[in-house]
PDB file of C-alpha atoms in Angstrom:
ATOM      1  CA  UNK X1091      14.468 -65.102  32.459  1.00  0.00           C
ATOM      2  CA  UNK X1092      18.135 -65.649  31.555  1.00  0.00           C
ATOM      3  CA  UNK X1093      17.203 -65.605  27.866  1.00  0.00           C
ATOM      4  CA  UNK X1094      15.514 -62.235  28.295  1.00  0.00           C
ATOM      5  CA  UNK X1095      18.624 -60.831  29.993  1.00  0.00           C
ATOM      6  CA  UNK X1096      20.875 -62.135  27.214  1.00  0.00           C
ATOM      7  CA  UNK X1097      18.558 -60.681  24.587  1.00  0.00           C
ATOM      8  CA  UNK X1098      18.646 -57.260  26.261  1.00  0.00           C
ATOM      9  CA  UNK X1099      22.467 -57.378  26.464  1.00  0.00           C
ATOM     10  CA  UNK X1100      22.715 -58.350  22.790  1.00  0.00           C
ATOM     11  CA  UNK X1101      20.417 -55.498  21.754  1.00  0.00           C
ATOM     12  CA  UNK X1102      22.430 -53.062  23.872  1.00  0.00           C
ATOM     13  CA  UNK X1103      25.721 -54.109  22.252  1.00  0.00           C
ATOM     14  CA  UNK X1104      24.192 -53.933  18.773  1.00  0.00           C
ATOM     15  CA  UNK X1105      22.932 -50.401  19.358  1.00  0.00           C
ATOM     16  CA  UNK X1106      26.307 -49.251  20.748  1.00  0.00           C
ATOM     17  CA  UNK X1107      28.375 -50.293  17.763  1.00  0.00           C
ATOM     18  CA  UNK X1108      30.655 -47.945  15.886  1.00  0.00           C
ATOM     19  CA  UNK X1109      29.895 -47.537  12.172  1.00  0.00           C
ATOM     20  CA  UNK X1110      32.845 -48.541  10.028  1.00  0.00           C
ATOM     21  CA  UNK X1111      33.434 -48.418   6.279  1.00  0.00           C
ATOM     22  CA  UNK X1112      36.115 -50.019   4.097  1.00  0.00           C
ATOM     23  CA  UNK X1113      37.316 -49.148   0.601  1.00  0.00           C
ATOM     24  CA  UNK X1114      39.247 -52.316  -0.327  1.00  0.00           C
ATOM     25  CA  UNK X1115      40.337 -51.271  -3.825  1.00  0.00           C
ATOM     26  CA  UNK X1116      41.114 -47.617  -3.209  1.00  0.00           C
ATOM     27  CA  UNK X1117      44.314 -45.705  -2.574  1.00  0.00           C
ATOM     28  CA  UNK X1118      44.624 -44.536   1.039  1.00  0.00           C
ATOM     29  CA  UNK X1119      45.529 -40.943   0.072  1.00  0.00           C
ATOM     30  CA  UNK X1120      42.510 -40.669  -2.218  1.00  0.00           C
ATOM     31  CA  UNK X1121      40.205 -41.969   0.518  1.00  0.00           C
ATOM     32  CA  UNK X1122      41.670 -39.491   3.031  1.00  0.00           C
ATOM     33  CA  UNK X1123      41.214 -36.573   0.619  1.00  0.00           C
ATOM     34  CA  UNK X1124      37.613 -37.631  -0.027  1.00  0.00           C
ATOM     35  CA  UNK X1125      36.932 -37.942   3.718  1.00  0.00           C
ATOM     36  CA  UNK X1126      38.200 -34.409   4.361  1.00  0.00           C
ATOM     37  CA  UNK X1127      36.152 -33.054   1.447  1.00  0.00           C
ATOM     38  CA  UNK X1128      32.999 -34.856   2.659  1.00  0.00           C
ATOM     39  CA  UNK X1129      33.463 -33.484   6.185  1.00  0.00           C
ATOM     40  CA  UNK X1130      33.963 -29.923   4.943  1.00  0.00           C
ATOM     41  CA  UNK X1131      31.070 -29.969   2.442  1.00  0.00           C
ATOM     42  CA  UNK X1132      28.266 -32.158   3.860  1.00  0.00           C
ATOM     43  CA  UNK X1133      25.254 -33.004   1.707  1.00  0.00           C
ATOM     44  CA  UNK X1134      21.871 -32.940   3.450  1.00  0.00           C
ATOM     45  CA  UNK X1135      19.693 -32.910   0.320  1.00  0.00           C
ATOM     46  CA  UNK X1136      17.861 -36.216   0.726  1.00  0.00           C
ATOM     47  CA  UNK X1137      14.879 -37.632  -1.128  1.00  0.00           C
ATOM     48  CA  UNK X1138      13.202 -38.244   2.223  1.00  0.00           C
ATOM     49  CA  UNK X1139      12.086 -34.833   3.564  1.00  0.00           C
ATOM     50  CA  UNK X1140      12.676 -36.017   7.140  1.00  0.00           C
ATOM     51  CA  UNK X1141      16.389 -36.329   6.371  1.00  0.00           C
ATOM     52  CA  UNK X1142      16.825 -32.896   4.759  1.00  0.00           C
ATOM     53  CA  UNK X1143      18.692 -30.334   6.856  1.00  0.00           C
ATOM     54  CA  UNK X1144      20.275 -26.898   6.484  1.00  0.00           C
ATOM     55  CA  UNK X1145      23.861 -26.601   7.731  1.00  0.00           C
ATOM     56  CA  UNK X1146      24.104 -23.542   9.987  1.00  0.00           C
ATOM     57  CA  UNK X1147      27.668 -24.144  11.167  1.00  0.00           C
ATOM     58  CA  UNK X1148      30.300 -26.693  10.158  1.00  0.00           C
ATOM     59  CA  UNK X1149      33.655 -26.569  11.946  1.00  0.00           C
ATOM     60  CA  UNK X1150      36.149 -29.204  10.791  1.00  0.00           C
ATOM     61  CA  UNK X1151      39.554 -29.936  12.359  1.00  0.00           C
ATOM     62  CA  UNK X1152      41.838 -32.208  10.327  1.00  0.00           C
ATOM     63  CA  UNK X1153      44.900 -34.032  11.659  1.00  0.00           C
ATOM     64  CA  UNK X1154      46.505 -35.868   8.753  1.00  0.00           C
ATOM     65  CA  UNK X1155      49.256 -37.321  10.969  1.00  0.00           C
ATOM     66  CA  UNK X1156      46.787 -39.288  13.105  1.00  0.00           C
ATOM     67  CA  UNK X1157      44.123 -39.686  10.409  1.00  0.00           C
ATOM     68  CA  UNK X1158      41.480 -38.006  12.584  1.00  0.00           C
ATOM     69  CA  UNK X1159      38.789 -35.540  11.533  1.00  0.00           C
ATOM     70  CA  UNK X1160      36.797 -33.720  14.248  1.00  0.00           C
ATOM     71  CA  UNK X1161      33.496 -32.214  13.134  1.00  0.00           C
ATOM     72  CA  UNK X1162      31.266 -29.811  15.054  1.00  0.00           C
ATOM     73  CA  UNK X1163      28.079 -29.193  13.124  1.00  0.00           C
ATOM     74  CA  UNK X1164      24.835 -27.352  13.761  1.00  0.00           C
ATOM     75  CA  UNK X1165      21.803 -28.230  11.623  1.00  0.00           C
ATOM     76  CA  UNK X1166      18.263 -26.904  11.369  1.00  0.00           C
ATOM     77  CA  UNK X1167      15.113 -27.747   9.447  1.00  0.00           C
ATOM     78  CA  UNK X1168      11.479 -26.849   9.159  1.00  0.00           C
ATOM     79  CA  UNK X1169       9.277 -29.647   7.891  1.00  0.00           C
ATOM     80  CA  UNK X1170       5.582 -30.071   7.242  1.00  0.00           C
ATOM     81  CA  UNK X1171       4.434 -33.625   6.568  1.00  0.00           C
ATOM     82  CA  UNK X1172       0.932 -34.495   5.329  1.00  0.00           C
ATOM     83  CA  UNK X1173      -1.744 -34.056   8.016  1.00  0.00           C
ATOM     84  CA  UNK X1174       0.771 -32.646  10.503  1.00  0.00           C
ATOM     85  CA  UNK X1175       1.651 -29.202  11.794  1.00  0.00           C
ATOM     86  CA  UNK X1176       4.971 -27.629  10.891  1.00  0.00           C
ATOM     87  CA  UNK X1177       7.862 -29.026  12.908  1.00  0.00           C
ATOM     88  CA  UNK X1178      11.035 -27.024  13.499  1.00  0.00           C
ATOM     89  CA  UNK X1179      14.134 -28.908  14.633  1.00  0.00           C
ATOM     90  CA  UNK X1180      17.707 -28.085  15.496  1.00  0.00           C
ATOM     91  CA  UNK X1181      20.473 -30.642  15.942  1.00  0.00           C
ATOM     92  CA  UNK X1182      24.083 -30.321  17.029  1.00  0.00           C
ATOM     93  CA  UNK X1183      26.745 -32.913  16.257  1.00  0.00           C
ATOM     94  CA  UNK X1184      30.261 -33.414  17.514  1.00  0.00           C
ATOM     95  CA  UNK X1185      31.791 -36.476  15.945  1.00  0.00           C
ATOM     96  CA  UNK X1186      35.129 -38.057  15.135  1.00  0.00           C
ATOM     97  CA  UNK X1187      35.990 -39.746  11.882  1.00  0.00           C
ATOM     98  CA  UNK X1188      39.203 -41.754  11.818  1.00  0.00           C
ATOM     99  CA  UNK X1189      41.070 -43.422   8.985  1.00  0.00           C
ATOM    100  CA  UNK X1190      42.492 -46.491  10.700  1.00  0.00           C
ATOM    101  CA  UNK X1191      46.104 -47.560  10.117  1.00  0.00           C
ATOM    102  CA  UNK X1192      46.546 -50.529   7.805  1.00  0.00           C
ATOM    103  CA  UNK X1193      46.745 -51.506   4.166  1.00  0.00           C
ATOM    104  CA  UNK X1194      43.009 -51.409   3.390  1.00  0.00           C
ATOM    105  CA  UNK X1195      41.591 -47.920   3.931  1.00  0.00           C
ATOM    106  CA  UNK X1196      39.010 -48.286   6.710  1.00  0.00           C
ATOM    107  CA  UNK X1197      37.274 -45.452   8.530  1.00  0.00           C
ATOM    108  CA  UNK X1198      35.276 -45.305  11.742  1.00  0.00           C
ATOM    109  CA  UNK X1199      32.617 -42.760  12.654  1.00  0.00           C
ATOM    110  CA  UNK X1200      31.899 -42.043  16.301  1.00  0.00           C
ATOM    111  CA  UNK X1201      30.190 -39.327  18.316  1.00  0.00           C
ATOM    112  CA  UNK X1202      31.967 -37.488  21.090  1.00  0.00           C
ATOM    113  CA  UNK X1203      29.785 -37.965  24.154  1.00  0.00           C
ATOM    114  CA  UNK X1204      26.584 -39.942  24.444  1.00  0.00           C
ATOM    115  CA  UNK X1205      23.748 -39.858  21.946  1.00  0.00           C
ATOM    116  CA  UNK X1206      20.223 -40.576  23.099  1.00  0.00           C
ATOM    117  CA  UNK X1207      19.207 -42.199  19.796  1.00  0.00           C
ATOM    118  CA  UNK X1208      21.979 -44.453  18.374  1.00  0.00           C
ATOM    119  CA  UNK X1209      20.082 -44.776  15.077  1.00  0.00           C
ATOM    120  CA  UNK X1210      20.760 -41.089  14.402  1.00  0.00           C
ATOM    121  CA  UNK X1211      24.494 -41.709  14.668  1.00  0.00           C
ATOM    122  CA  UNK X1212      24.222 -44.540  12.159  1.00  0.00           C
ATOM    123  CA  UNK X1213      22.152 -42.347   9.809  1.00  0.00           C
ATOM    124  CA  UNK X1214      24.770 -39.605  10.004  1.00  0.00           C
ATOM    125  CA  UNK X1215      27.568 -42.128   9.416  1.00  0.00           C
ATOM    126  CA  UNK X1216      25.726 -43.590   6.420  1.00  0.00           C
ATOM    127  CA  UNK X1217      25.273 -40.089   4.995  1.00  0.00           C
ATOM    128  CA  UNK X1218      29.017 -39.372   5.394  1.00  0.00           C
ATOM    129  CA  UNK X1219      30.154 -42.713   3.948  1.00  0.00           C
ATOM    130  CA  UNK X1220      27.750 -42.340   1.003  1.00  0.00           C
ATOM    131  CA  UNK X1221      29.288 -38.972   0.155  1.00  0.00           C
ATOM    132  CA  UNK X1222      32.819 -40.398   0.394  1.00  0.00           C
ATOM    133  CA  UNK X1223      31.702 -43.301  -1.828  1.00  0.00           C
ATOM    134  CA  UNK X1224      30.506 -40.861  -4.465  1.00  0.00           C
ATOM    135  CA  UNK X1225      34.001 -39.379  -4.477  1.00  0.00           C
ATOM    136  CA  UNK X1226      36.078 -42.598  -4.474  1.00  0.00           C
ATOM    137  CA  UNK X1227      33.845 -45.569  -5.362  1.00  0.00           C
ATOM    138  CA  UNK X1228      31.950 -48.265  -3.459  1.00  0.00           C
ATOM    139  CA  UNK X1229      32.897 -49.898  -0.169  1.00  0.00           C
ATOM    140  CA  UNK X1230      31.338 -52.281   2.313  1.00  0.00           C
ATOM    141  CA  UNK X1231      29.743 -51.015   5.534  1.00  0.00           C
ATOM    142  CA  UNK X1232      30.157 -53.198   8.612  1.00  0.00           C
ATOM    143  CA  UNK X1233      29.340 -52.620  12.273  1.00  0.00           C
ATOM    144  CA  UNK X1234      31.677 -53.544  15.104  1.00  0.00           C
ATOM    145  CA  UNK X1235      30.788 -53.581  18.795  1.00  0.00           C
ATOM    146  CA  UNK X1236      32.044 -50.571  20.729  1.00  0.00           C
ATOM    147  CA  UNK X1237      34.000 -52.758  23.167  1.00  0.00           C
ATOM    148  CA  UNK X1238      36.024 -54.256  20.269  1.00  0.00           C
ATOM    149  CA  UNK X1239      36.723 -50.802  18.844  1.00  0.00           C
ATOM    150  CA  UNK X1240      38.234 -49.652  22.137  1.00  0.00           C
ATOM    151  CA  UNK X1241      40.906 -52.395  22.038  1.00  0.00           C
TER     152      UNK X1241
END
């Protein structure tokens, strides 16, 4: 029974991690500029039709002194998959992207408030980091537990 409890705790911590991305060989100013550009011009044209969205509203607040980008975004889509009826979805995001202080440019991606499906947050973070990568080069994505991020 103790093993089951530990397993549940481990799964909970893994699902509550904050996506983080590092660009070890990039200039900090270039990474910041790319992050702002990616936040202001999101790309939702995916090969997978389930990940394609239309941006209805995209409000971006940039604070270059603290390295924080606040994004409020409203998305919509209408999708018809084989053997299914048309599905219409709407999604609203409010997330924070922060370029952490330090020598190696490292950014975190976190939602403001709770998200019912943590995998969606990670998908959105991956989409953002992929777009930044296209602008500055490749990095390494790592996940850190939320309790370590708060320190």
